[in-house]
Amino acid sequence: MLPELPPALALCAALNVALRAGLLSRSALEPAAHKRVRIELDAPRLGVTVSLRGSSFLPARGRPDVVIRARPRDYLALALRREDPDTLFFARRLAIEGDTELGLVVKNALDAVDWDALPAPLARLSARLARN
């Protein structure tokens, strides 16, 4: 069993940068405030739990309000806009368990990310990953 804190801190740092840069909409995420969202890999079953507290994402403990689960390649496909969440959900490659309304808030906030607004180094990395 790997410790959850290091990857949770990394995810929170990335989410906080996206939030401060305006890539993530604070108003779209408002219904998720103080809720525990767990992002899990399907195989191996690893994950992190985060919560939006005030103006920052922080690692969270306790029972998650919603669990979003997919394979690593499906998360990458979502991030690179190769697949949309609805397609993955109906193909049973993306699972939302628990508070499904909260899961939809998270999904819609991620759908609203303006990937063209990424800083140049991240945009180049994203383009390189999309070619592979």
PDB file of N, CA and C in Angstrom, residues 28 103-113:
ATOM      1  N   ALA A  28     -17.939  27.376 -10.859  1.00  0.00           N
ATOM      2  CA  ALA A  28     -18.414  26.046 -11.245  1.00  0.00           C
ATOM      3  C   ALA A  28     -18.116  25.014 -10.166  1.00  0.00           C
ATOM      4  N   GLY A 103     -20.301  14.398  -8.530  1.00  0.00           N
ATOM      5  CA  GLY A 103     -19.460  13.893  -9.618  1.00  0.00           C
ATOM      6  C   GLY A 103     -19.695  14.652 -10.908  1.00  0.00           C
ATOM      7  N   LEU A 104     -20.946  14.999 -11.184  1.00  0.00           N
ATOM      8  CA  LEU A 104     -21.262  15.779 -12.381  1.00  0.00           C
ATOM      9  C   LEU A 104     -20.731  17.202 -12.279  1.00  0.00           C
ATOM     10  N   VAL A 105     -20.737  17.780 -11.075  1.00  0.00           N
ATOM     11  CA  VAL A 105     -20.154  19.115 -10.882  1.00  0.00           C
ATOM     12  C   VAL A 105     -18.674  19.080 -11.244  1.00  0.00           C
ATOM     13  N   VAL A 106     -17.969  18.061 -10.742  1.00  0.00           N
ATOM     14  CA  VAL A 106     -16.538  17.920 -11.033  1.00  0.00           C
ATOM     15  C   VAL A 106     -16.328  17.694 -12.527  1.00  0.00           C
ATOM     16  N   LYS A 107     -17.109  16.803 -13.115  1.00  0.00           N
ATOM     17  CA  LYS A 107     -16.985  16.511 -14.550  1.00  0.00           C
ATOM     18  C   LYS A 107     -17.225  17.772 -15.381  1.00  0.00           C
ATOM     19  N   ASN A 108     -18.265  18.528 -15.054  1.00  0.00           N
ATOM     20  CA  ASN A 108     -18.573  19.740 -15.814  1.00  0.00           C
ATOM     21  C   ASN A 108     -17.503  20.812 -15.638  1.00  0.00           C
ATOM     22  N   ALA A 109     -16.931  20.916 -14.442  1.00  0.00           N
ATOM     23  CA  ALA A 109     -15.845  21.877 -14.225  1.00  0.00           C
ATOM     24  C   ALA A 109     -14.630  21.510 -15.063  1.00  0.00           C
ATOM     25  N   LEU A 110     -14.331  20.214 -15.170  1.00  0.00           N
ATOM     26  CA  LEU A 110     -13.203  19.782 -15.992  1.00  0.00           C
ATOM     27  C   LEU A 110     -13.494  19.959 -17.476  1.00  0.00           C
ATOM     28  N   ASP A 111     -14.754  19.742 -17.865  1.00  0.00           N
ATOM     29  CA  ASP A 111     -15.140  19.960 -19.262  1.00  0.00           C
ATOM     30  C   ASP A 111     -14.976  21.421 -19.666  1.00  0.00           C
ATOM     31  N   ALA A 112     -15.107  22.321 -18.707  1.00  0.00           N
ATOM     32  CA  ALA A 112     -15.056  23.752 -19.002  1.00  0.00           C
ATOM     33  C   ALA A 112     -13.635  24.309 -19.062  1.00  0.00           C
ATOM     34  N   VAL A 113     -12.629  23.479 -18.777  1.00  0.00           N
ATOM     35  CA  VAL A 113     -11.246  23.957 -18.816  1.00  0.00           C
ATOM     36  C   VAL A 113     -10.896  24.392 -20.232  1.00  0.00           C
TER      37      VAL A 113
END
